[in-house]
Short mmCIF file of C-alpha atoms in Angstrom, two decimals:
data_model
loop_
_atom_site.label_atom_id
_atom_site.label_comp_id
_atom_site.label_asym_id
_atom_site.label_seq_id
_atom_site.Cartn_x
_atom_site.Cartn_y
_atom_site.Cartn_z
CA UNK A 1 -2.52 -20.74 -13.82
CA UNK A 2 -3.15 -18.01 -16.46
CA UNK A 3 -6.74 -16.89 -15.04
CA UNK A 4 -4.97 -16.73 -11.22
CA UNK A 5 -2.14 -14.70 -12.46
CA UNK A 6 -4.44 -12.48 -14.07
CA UNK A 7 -7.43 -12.07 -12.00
CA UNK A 8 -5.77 -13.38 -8.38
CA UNK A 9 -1.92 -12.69 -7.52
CA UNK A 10 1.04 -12.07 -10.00
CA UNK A 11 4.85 -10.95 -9.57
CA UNK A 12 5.92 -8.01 -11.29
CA UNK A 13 9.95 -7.11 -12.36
CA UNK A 14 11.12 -3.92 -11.36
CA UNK A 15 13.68 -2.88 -14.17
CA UNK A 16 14.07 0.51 -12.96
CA UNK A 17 15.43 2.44 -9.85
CA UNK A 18 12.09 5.33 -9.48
CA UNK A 19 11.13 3.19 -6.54
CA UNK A 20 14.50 3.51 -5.16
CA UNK A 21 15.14 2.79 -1.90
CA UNK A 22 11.77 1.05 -1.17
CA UNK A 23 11.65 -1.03 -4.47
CA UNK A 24 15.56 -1.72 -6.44
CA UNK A 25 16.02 -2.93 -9.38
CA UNK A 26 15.97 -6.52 -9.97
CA UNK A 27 13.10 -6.91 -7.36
CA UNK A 28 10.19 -9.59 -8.36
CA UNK A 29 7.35 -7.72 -6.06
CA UNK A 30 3.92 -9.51 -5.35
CA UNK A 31 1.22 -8.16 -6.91
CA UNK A 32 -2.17 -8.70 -4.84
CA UNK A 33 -4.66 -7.98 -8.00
CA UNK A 34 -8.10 -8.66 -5.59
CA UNK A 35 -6.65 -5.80 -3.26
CA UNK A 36 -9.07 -3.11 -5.23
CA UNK A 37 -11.46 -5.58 -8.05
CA UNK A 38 -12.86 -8.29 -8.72
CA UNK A 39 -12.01 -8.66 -12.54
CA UNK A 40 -13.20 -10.59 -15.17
CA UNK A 41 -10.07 -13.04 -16.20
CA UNK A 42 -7.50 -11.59 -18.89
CA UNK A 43 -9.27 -8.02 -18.82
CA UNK A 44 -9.40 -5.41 -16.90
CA UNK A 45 -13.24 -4.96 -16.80
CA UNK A 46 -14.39 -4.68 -13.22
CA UNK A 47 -17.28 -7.16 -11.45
CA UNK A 48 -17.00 -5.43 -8.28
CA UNK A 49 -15.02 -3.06 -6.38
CA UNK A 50 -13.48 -4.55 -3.38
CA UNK A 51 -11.81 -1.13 -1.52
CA UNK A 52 -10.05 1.82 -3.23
CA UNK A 53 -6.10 3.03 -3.57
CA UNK A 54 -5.40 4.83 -0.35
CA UNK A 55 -2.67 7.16 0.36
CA UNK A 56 0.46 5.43 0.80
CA UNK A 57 -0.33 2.51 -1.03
CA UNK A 58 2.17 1.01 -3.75
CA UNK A 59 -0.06 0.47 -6.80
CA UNK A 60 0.54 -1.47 -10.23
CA UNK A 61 -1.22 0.36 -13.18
CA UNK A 62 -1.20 -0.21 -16.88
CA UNK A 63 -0.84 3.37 -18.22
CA UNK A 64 -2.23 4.20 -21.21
CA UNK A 65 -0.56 7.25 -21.06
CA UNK A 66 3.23 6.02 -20.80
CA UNK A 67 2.42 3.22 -22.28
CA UNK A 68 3.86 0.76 -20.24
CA UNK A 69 3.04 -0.74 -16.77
CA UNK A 70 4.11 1.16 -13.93
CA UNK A 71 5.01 0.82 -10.36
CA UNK A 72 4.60 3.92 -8.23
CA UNK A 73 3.09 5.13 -4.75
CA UNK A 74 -0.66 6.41 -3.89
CA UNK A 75 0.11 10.38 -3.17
CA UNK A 76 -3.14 11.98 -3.76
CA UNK A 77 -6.55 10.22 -3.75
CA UNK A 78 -9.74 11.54 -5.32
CA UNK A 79 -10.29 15.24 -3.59
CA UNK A 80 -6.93 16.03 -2.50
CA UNK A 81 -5.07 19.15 -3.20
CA UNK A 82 -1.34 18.21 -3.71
CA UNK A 83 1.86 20.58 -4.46
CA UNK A 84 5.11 20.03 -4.28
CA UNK A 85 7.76 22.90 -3.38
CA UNK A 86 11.09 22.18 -4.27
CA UNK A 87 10.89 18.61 -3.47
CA UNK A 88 8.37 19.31 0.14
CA UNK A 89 5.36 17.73 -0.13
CA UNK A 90 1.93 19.11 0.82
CA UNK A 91 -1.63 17.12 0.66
CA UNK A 92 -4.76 19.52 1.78
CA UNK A 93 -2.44 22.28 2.92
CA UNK A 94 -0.76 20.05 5.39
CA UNK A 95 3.21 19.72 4.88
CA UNK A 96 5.29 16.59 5.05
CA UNK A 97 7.78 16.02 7.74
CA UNK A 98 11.06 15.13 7.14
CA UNK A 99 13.76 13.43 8.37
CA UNK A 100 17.53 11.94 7.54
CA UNK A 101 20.45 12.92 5.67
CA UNK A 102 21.98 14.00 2.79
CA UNK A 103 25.74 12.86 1.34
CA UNK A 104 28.58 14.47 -0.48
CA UNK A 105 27.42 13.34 -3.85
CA UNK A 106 24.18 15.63 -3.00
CA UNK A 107 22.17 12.44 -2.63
CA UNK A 108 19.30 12.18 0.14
CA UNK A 109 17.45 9.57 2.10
CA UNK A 110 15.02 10.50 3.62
CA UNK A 111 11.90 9.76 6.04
CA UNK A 112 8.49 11.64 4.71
CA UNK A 113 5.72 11.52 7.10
CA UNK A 114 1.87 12.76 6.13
CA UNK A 115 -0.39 11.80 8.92
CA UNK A 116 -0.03 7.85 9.26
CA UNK A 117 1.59 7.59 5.98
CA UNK A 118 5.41 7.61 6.20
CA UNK A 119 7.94 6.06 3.91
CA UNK A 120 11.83 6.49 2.99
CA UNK A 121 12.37 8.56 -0.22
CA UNK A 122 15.64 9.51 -1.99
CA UNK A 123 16.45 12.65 -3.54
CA UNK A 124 19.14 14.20 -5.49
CA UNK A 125 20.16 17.96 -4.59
CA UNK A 126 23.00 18.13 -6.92
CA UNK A 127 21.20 16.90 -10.33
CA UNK A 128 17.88 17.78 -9.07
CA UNK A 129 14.74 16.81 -11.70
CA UNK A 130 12.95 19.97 -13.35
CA UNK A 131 9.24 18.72 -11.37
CA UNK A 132 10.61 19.64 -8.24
CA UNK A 133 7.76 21.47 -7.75
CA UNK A 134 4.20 21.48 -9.28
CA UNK A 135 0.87 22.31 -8.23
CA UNK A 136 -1.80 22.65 -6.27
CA UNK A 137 -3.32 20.60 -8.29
CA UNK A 138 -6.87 19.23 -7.54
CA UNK A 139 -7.45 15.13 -7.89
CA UNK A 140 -10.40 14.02 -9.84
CA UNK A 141 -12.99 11.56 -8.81
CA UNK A 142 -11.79 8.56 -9.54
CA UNK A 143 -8.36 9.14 -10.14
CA UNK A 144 -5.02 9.08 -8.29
CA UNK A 145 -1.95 10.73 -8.18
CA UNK A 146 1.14 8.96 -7.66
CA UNK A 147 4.99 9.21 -7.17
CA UNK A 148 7.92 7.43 -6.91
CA UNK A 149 9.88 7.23 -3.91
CA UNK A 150 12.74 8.29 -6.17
CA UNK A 151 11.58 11.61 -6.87
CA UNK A 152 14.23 13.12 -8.97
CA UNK A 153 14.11 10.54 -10.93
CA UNK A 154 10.65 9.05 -11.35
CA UNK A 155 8.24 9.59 -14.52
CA UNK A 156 5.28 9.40 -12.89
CA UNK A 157 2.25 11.93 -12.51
CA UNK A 158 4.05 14.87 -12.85
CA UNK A 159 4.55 13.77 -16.15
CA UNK A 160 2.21 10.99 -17.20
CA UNK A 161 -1.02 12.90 -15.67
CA UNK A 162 -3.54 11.35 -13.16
CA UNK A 163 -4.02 7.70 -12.75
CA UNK A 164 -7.36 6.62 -13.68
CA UNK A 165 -8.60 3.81 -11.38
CA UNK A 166 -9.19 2.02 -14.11
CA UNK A 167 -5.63 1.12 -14.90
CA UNK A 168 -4.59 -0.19 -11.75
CA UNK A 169 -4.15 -3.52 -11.50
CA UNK A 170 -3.30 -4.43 -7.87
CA UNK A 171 -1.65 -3.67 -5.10
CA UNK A 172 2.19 -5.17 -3.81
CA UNK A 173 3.21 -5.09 0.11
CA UNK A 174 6.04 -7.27 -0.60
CA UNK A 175 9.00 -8.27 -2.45
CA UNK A 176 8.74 -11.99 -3.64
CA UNK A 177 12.72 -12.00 -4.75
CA UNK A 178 15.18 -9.98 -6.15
CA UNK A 179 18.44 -10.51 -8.39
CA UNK A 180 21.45 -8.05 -8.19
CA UNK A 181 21.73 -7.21 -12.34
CA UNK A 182 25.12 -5.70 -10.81
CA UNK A 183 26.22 -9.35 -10.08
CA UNK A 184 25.35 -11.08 -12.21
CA UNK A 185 21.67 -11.21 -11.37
CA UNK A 186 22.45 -13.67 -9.06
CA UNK A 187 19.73 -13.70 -5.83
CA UNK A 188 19.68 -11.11 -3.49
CA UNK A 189 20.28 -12.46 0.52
CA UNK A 190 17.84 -10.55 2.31
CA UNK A 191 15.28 -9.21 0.05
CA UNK A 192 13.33 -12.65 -0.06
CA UNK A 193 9.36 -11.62 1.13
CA UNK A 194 11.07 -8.38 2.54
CA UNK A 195 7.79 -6.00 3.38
CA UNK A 196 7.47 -2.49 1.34
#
């Protein structure tokens, strides 16, 4: 059981909210670690490469530089040019569109939409984060850079760097379960193999 959880498929907790609203806290996601390698058991030294990240993708990486294992989304593969401005995305000069709405506590949900990739992101206009907007920056080979879907309040590249590929573990499409730590972390209804 120990070699398939660590070379196979795993679950991963989700303690905080910088996934928010894809991934909330309390969510036990699937982690699909052939998605990218073929590893040797209990390490993460590579046998083969199976496919890479790609845009969009939710990825589960061991970062050396936060140190701590980290849940965030594929923004910017190896070659892109990504900026932010104020929040708007931009990947190879081409700009996110947006839709949805914001409330009266200056809190956001959002659609983004890059090409095929799309996904719902939150924002907060009243307490907005200081890495609103960075860049262009230019992604190495063999590195990614990712966000969370809560972007005001997400540590991720902005501040932790690039991902190398190296440090990511697998891939999750799904939520295996998820307990409500507001109720008692009793089980979620509805959340049970919900797709990301």
């Amino acid at each position: 059981m120990v070699v398939f959880r660590s070379s196979f498929a795993d679950w991963n907790q989700v303690p905080s909210g910088s996934m928010q609203p894809t991934i909330v806290e309390g969510d036990r996601i699937l982690v699909d670690k052939l998605a990218y390698d073929l590893r040797i058991p209990l390490t993460h030294i590579s046998l083969m490469r199976v496919s890479e990240p790609t845009r969009g993708d939710i990825v589960i990486f061991d970062s050396e530089a936060a140190d701590n294992r980290l849940v965030k989304r594929v923004i910017g593969i190896p070659g892109d040019v990504v900026q932010l401005r104020d929040n708007r995305l931009f990947v190879n000069d081409v700009a996110a569109a947006y839709r949805g709405s914001c409330a009266a506590d200056g809190s956001c949900l959002l659609r983004e939409q890059l090409g095929e990739s799309q996904r719902h992101i939150r924002l907060q206009t009243l307490s907005p984060s200081p890495a609103r907007s960075f860049g262009p920056v230019l992604v190495p080979a063999d590195h990614f850079l990712v966000l969370g879907d809560n972007r005001d309040n997400s540590a991720d590249s902005r501040y932790i760097g690039f991902v190398p590929r190296s440090e990511i573990v697998g891939r999750s499409r799904r939520v295996a379960l998820s307990f409500n730590p507001d109720n008692y972390y009793l089980p979620r209804a509805g959340r049970y193999f919900k797709q990301l």
